[in-house]
Coordinates of C-alpha atoms in Angstrom, one line a residue:
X23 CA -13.5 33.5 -14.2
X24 CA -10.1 32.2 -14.5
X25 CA -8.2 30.8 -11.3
X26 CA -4.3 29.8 -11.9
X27 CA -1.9 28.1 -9.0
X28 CA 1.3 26.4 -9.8
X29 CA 1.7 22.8 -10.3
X30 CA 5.1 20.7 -9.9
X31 CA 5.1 17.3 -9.0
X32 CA 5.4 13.4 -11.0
X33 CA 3.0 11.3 -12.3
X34 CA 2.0 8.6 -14.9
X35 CA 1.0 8.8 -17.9
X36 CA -2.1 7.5 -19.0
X37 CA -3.0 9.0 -22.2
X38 CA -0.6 11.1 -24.7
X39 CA -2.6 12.4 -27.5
X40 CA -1.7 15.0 -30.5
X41 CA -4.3 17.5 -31.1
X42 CA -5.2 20.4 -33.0
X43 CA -6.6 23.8 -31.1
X44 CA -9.5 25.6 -32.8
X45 CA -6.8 28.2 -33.9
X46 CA -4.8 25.2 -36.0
X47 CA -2.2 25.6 -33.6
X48 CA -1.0 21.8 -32.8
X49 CA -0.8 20.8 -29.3
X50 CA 0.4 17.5 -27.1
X51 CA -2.7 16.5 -24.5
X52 CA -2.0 13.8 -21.4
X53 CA -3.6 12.4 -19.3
X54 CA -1.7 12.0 -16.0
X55 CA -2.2 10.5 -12.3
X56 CA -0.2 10.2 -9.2
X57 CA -1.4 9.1 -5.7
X58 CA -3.4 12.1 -5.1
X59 CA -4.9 13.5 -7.9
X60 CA -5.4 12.9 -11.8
X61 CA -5.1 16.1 -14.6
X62 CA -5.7 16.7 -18.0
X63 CA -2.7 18.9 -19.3
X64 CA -1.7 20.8 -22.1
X65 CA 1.7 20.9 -24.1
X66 CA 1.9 24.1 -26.3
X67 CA 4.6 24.4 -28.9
X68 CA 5.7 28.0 -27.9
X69 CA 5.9 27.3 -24.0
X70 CA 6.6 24.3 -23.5
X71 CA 9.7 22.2 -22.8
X72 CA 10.6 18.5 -23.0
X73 CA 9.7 15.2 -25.0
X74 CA 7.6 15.8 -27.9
X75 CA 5.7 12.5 -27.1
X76 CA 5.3 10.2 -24.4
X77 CA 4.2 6.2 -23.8
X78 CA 1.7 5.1 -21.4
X79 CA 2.9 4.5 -18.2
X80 CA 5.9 6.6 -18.6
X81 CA 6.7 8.7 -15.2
X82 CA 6.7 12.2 -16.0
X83 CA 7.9 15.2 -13.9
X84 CA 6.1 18.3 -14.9
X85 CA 6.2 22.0 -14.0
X86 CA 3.5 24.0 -14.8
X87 CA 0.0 25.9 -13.9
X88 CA -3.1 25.0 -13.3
X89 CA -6.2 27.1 -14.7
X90 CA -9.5 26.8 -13.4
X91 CA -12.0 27.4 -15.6
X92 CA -15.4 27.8 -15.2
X93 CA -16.4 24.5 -16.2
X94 CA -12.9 22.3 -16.5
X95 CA -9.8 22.6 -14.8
X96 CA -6.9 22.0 -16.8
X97 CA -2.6 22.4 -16.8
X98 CA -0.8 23.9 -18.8
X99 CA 3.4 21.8 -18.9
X100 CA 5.6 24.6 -19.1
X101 CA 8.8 21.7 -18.5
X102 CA 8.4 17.7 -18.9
X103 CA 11.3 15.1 -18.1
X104 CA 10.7 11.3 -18.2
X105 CA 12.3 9.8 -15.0
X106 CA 12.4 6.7 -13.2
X107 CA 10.9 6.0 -10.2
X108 CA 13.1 6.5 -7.8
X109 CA 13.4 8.3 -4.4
X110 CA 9.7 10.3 -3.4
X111 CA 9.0 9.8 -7.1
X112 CA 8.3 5.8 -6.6
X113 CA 5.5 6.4 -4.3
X114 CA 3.8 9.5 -5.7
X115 CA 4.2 8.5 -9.2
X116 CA 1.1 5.7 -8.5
X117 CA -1.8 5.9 -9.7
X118 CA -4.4 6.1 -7.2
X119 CA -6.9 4.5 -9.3
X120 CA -4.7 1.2 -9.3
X121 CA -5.7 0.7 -5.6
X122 CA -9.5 0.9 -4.6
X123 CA -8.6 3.0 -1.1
X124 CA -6.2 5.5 -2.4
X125 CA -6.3 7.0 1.1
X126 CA -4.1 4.0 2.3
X127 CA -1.5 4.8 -0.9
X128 CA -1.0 8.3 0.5
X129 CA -0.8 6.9 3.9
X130 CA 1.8 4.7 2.5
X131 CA 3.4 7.9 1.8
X132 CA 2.8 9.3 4.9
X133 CA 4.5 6.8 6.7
X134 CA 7.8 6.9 4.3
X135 CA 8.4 10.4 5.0
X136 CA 7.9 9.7 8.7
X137 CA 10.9 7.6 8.5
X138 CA 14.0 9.6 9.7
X139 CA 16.5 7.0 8.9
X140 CA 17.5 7.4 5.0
X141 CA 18.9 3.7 4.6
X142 CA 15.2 2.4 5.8
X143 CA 13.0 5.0 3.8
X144 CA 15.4 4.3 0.7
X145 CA 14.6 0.8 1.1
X146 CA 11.0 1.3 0.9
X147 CA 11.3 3.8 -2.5
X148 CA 13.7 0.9 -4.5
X149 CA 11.0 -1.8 -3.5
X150 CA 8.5 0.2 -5.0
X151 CA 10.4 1.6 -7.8
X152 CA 9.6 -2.3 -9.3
X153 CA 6.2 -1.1 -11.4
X154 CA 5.2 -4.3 -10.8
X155 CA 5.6 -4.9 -7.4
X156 CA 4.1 -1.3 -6.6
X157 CA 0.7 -1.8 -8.6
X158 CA 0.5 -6.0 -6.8
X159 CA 1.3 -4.0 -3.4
X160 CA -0.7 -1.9 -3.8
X161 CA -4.0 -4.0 -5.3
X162 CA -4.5 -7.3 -4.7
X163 CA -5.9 -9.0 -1.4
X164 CA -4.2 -10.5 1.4
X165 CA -5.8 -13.7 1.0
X166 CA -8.8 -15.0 -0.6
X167 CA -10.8 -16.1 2.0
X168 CA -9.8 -15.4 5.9
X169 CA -8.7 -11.7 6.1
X170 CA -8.8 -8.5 3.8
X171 CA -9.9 -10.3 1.2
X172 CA -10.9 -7.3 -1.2
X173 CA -9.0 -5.4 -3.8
X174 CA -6.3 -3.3 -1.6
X175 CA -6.5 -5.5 1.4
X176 CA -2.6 -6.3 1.1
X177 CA -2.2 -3.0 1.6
X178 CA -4.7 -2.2 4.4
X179 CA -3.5 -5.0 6.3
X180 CA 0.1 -4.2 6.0
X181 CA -0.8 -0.5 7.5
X182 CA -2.6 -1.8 10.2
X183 CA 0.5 -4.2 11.1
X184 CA 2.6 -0.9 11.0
X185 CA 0.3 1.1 13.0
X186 CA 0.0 -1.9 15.9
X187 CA 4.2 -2.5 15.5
X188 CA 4.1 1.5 15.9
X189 CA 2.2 1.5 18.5
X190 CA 4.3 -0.2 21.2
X191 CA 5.6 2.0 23.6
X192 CA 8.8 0.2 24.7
X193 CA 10.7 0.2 21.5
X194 CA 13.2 2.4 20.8
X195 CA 13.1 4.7 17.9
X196 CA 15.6 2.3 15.5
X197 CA 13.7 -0.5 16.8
X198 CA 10.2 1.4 15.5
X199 CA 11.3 2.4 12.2
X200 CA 13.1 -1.1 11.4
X201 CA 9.4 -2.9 12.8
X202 CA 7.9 -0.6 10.3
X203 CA 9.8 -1.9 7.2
X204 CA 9.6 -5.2 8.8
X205 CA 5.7 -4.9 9.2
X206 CA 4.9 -2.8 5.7
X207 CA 6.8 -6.0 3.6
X208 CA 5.7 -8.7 5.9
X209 CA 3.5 -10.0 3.0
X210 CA 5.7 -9.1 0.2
X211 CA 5.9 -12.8 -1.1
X212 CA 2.2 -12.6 -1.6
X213 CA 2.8 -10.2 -4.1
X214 CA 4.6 -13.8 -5.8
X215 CA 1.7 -16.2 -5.0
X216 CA -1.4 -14.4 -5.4
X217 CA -3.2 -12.9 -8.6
X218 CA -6.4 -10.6 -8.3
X219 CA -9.4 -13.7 -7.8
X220 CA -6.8 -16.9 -7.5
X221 CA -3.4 -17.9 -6.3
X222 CA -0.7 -17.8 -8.9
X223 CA 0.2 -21.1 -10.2
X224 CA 3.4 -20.7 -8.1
X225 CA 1.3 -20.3 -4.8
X226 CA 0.0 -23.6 -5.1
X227 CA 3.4 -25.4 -4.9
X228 CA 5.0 -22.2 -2.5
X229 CA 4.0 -21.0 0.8
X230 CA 4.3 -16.8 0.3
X231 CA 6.4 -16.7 3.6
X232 CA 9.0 -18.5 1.4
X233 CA 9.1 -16.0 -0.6
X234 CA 9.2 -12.8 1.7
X235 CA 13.0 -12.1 0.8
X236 CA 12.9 -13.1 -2.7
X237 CA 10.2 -10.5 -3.4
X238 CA 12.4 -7.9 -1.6
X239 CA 15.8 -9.1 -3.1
X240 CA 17.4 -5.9 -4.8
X241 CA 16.1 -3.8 -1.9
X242 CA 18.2 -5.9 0.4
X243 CA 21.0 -5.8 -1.8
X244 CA 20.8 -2.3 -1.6
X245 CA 20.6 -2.1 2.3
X246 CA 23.1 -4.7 2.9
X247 CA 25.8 -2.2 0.9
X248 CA 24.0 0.5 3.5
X249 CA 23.6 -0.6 6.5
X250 CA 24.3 -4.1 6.7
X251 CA 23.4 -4.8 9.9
X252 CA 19.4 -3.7 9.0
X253 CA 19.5 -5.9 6.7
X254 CA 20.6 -9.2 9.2
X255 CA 18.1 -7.8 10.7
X256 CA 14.9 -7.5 8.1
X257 CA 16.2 -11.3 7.1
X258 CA 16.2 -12.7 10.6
X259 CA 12.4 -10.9 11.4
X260 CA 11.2 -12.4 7.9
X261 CA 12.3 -15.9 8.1
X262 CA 12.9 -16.9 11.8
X263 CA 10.3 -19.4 13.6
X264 CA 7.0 -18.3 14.1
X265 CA 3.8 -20.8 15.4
X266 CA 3.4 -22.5 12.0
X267 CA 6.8 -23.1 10.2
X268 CA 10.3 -23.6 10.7
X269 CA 13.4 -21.7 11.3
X270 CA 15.6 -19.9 13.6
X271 CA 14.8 -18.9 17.1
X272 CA 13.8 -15.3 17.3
X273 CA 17.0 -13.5 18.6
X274 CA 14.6 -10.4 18.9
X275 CA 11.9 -9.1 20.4
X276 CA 10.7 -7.2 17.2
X277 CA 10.3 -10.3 15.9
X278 CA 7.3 -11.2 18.3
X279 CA 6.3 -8.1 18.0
X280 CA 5.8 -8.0 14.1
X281 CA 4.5 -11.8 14.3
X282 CA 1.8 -10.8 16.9
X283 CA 0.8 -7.4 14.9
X284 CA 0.0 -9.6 11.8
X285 CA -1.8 -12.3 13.4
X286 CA -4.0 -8.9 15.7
X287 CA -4.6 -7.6 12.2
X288 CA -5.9 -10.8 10.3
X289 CA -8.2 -11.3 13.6
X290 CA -10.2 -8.5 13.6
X291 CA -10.8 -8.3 10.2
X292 CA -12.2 -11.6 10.3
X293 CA -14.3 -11.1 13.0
X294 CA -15.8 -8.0 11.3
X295 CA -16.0 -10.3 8.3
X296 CA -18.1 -12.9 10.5
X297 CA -20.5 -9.9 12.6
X298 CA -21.3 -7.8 9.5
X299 CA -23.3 -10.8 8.5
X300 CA -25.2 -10.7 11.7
X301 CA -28.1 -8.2 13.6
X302 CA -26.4 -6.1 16.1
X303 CA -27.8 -7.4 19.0
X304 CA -26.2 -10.9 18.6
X305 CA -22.9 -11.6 20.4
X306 CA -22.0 -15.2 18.1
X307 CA -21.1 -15.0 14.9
X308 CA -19.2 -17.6 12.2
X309 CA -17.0 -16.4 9.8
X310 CA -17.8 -16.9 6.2
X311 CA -15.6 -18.9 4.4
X312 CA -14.0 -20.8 7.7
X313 CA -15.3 -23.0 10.9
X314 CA -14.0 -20.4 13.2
X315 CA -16.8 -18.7 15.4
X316 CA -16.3 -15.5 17.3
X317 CA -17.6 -14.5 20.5
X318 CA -17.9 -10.0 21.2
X319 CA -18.9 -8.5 23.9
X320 CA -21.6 -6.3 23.7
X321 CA -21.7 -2.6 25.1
X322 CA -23.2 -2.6 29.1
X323 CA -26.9 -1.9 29.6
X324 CA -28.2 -0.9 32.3
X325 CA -32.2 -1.4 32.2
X326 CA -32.0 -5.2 33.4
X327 CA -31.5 -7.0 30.1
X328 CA -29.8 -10.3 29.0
X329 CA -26.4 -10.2 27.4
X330 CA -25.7 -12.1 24.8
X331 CA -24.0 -14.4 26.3
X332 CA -26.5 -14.9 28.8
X333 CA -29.4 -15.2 26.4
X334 CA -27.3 -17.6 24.4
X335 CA -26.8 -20.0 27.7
X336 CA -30.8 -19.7 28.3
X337 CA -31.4 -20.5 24.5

């Protein structure tokens, strides 16, 4: 049995092969991937439309239909353009196996589209329409030690400051959108000082804060030709004082606000870090690679016995 359904969207290539059919009819096979899916496709001579090859890691839109076989599914490209990644395409066109949660890629996505204000959500597309900057994003760990420190925890780490920045109910709705951009790239410069298992050579010598709106420099090129102000803005949120460096006052609540989502964020993943090593009863617990010691409290129980901190002061 044969199921077909239309298929229209961009992706990557990863493979471009040129093959002959059983019938010594020649045909052009990729292998493509976005953010939510990867395919096997078909490019046959008497329906098809577009480049007669293609390069890995070109970014391909493609019309076609997908057949389910009964034990394969594959597409047959009826149209094929090469085209950068810009707009929607930046963020779809990713590969989802660059990233080892691909659910946080498309909830990358999710939180683009959610932005109403086009200046803001086109700032987010440009930054990612950088290849390189997308797959770093998108891959590497926040740190190496202390907090998401796994393959995709920049990422995760950047959605959870969004989601806590989000979740204040005070700010207005340009405020909320602005703390999202301001939250998503809070970490951009790490995207500069950190490889996959090390810090780059430059992270050594350069604090990744320092680097926040170098990282982010053609984006806020962009926005300052757009909506200037947003940009003052993004700037001011990026590099003003916080606890540990130097700079300008904060002139902005949002910038507290940001500061305070990333330093919730790094917390509780290392305290999860520090009681996954632990039995479930216990309420202390050190964190791994650091000094620091965390204290939880433990769910109420009714049938008389000691907490933990209770049994710890009788220990």
């Amino acid at each position: 049995m044969q199921l077909c359904n239309a298929v229209h969207s961009t992706f990557t290539v990863g493979r471009s092969e040129h093959r002959m059919a059983r019938n010594q009819q020649a045909y052009l096979r990729l292998e493509l991937e976005n953010a939510y899916e990867s395919i096997s496709a078909n490019c046959w001579p008497n329906s098809y439309r577009g480049p007669d090859s293609f390069t890995e890691q070109d970014i391909v839109e493609i019309a076609g239909i997908r057949r389910h076989l009964d034990y394969r599914e594959i597409v047959d490209i009826h149209k094929a353009n090469i085209v950068p990644p810009v707009g929607g395409a930046s963020l779809v066109s990713i590969p989802g196996s660059i990233t080892p949660i691909p659910e946080d890629l498309r909830q990358l996505i999710m939180i683009t589209n959610s932005i109403q204000t086009e200046p803001l959500r086109n700032f987010i597309y440009d930054a990612f329409s950088c290849r390189d900057f997308a797959s770093r994003f998108v891959s590497l760990p926040a740190s190496h030690r202390y907090h998401h420190a796994f393959e995709g925890g920049l990422l995760k780490h950047s959605l959870e400051c969004v989601e806590i920045v989000a979740s204040c109910p005070t700010l207005s709705a340009t405020a909320r959108e602005l703390g999202t951009i301001a939250a998503l790239f809070h970490d951009a410069g790490k995207t500069i000082t950190m490889q996959a298992n090390k810090k780059a050579p430059i992270g050594y010598m350069v604090d990744h804060d320092s680097l926040t709106l170098a990282a982010l420099n053609h984006s806020l090129s962009l926005l300052d030709s757009s909506w200037t102000d947003a940009a003052i803005a993004l700037r001011h949120i990026w590099t003003c004082r916080s606890q540990k460096s130097w700079g300008f006052k904060a002139k902005m609540p949002l910038v507290h606000i940001v500061q305070m989502a990333d330093r919730i964020s790094s917390e509780l993943d290392s305290e999860n870090q520090a009681f996954e090593l632990v039995e479930p009863w216990r309420s202390h617990a050190k964190h791994p690679n650091s000094e620091q010691r965390y204290w939880r409290l433990l769910p109420y129980r009714n049938d008389g016995a000691i907490g933990g901190f209770q049994r710890a002061c009788h220990d």
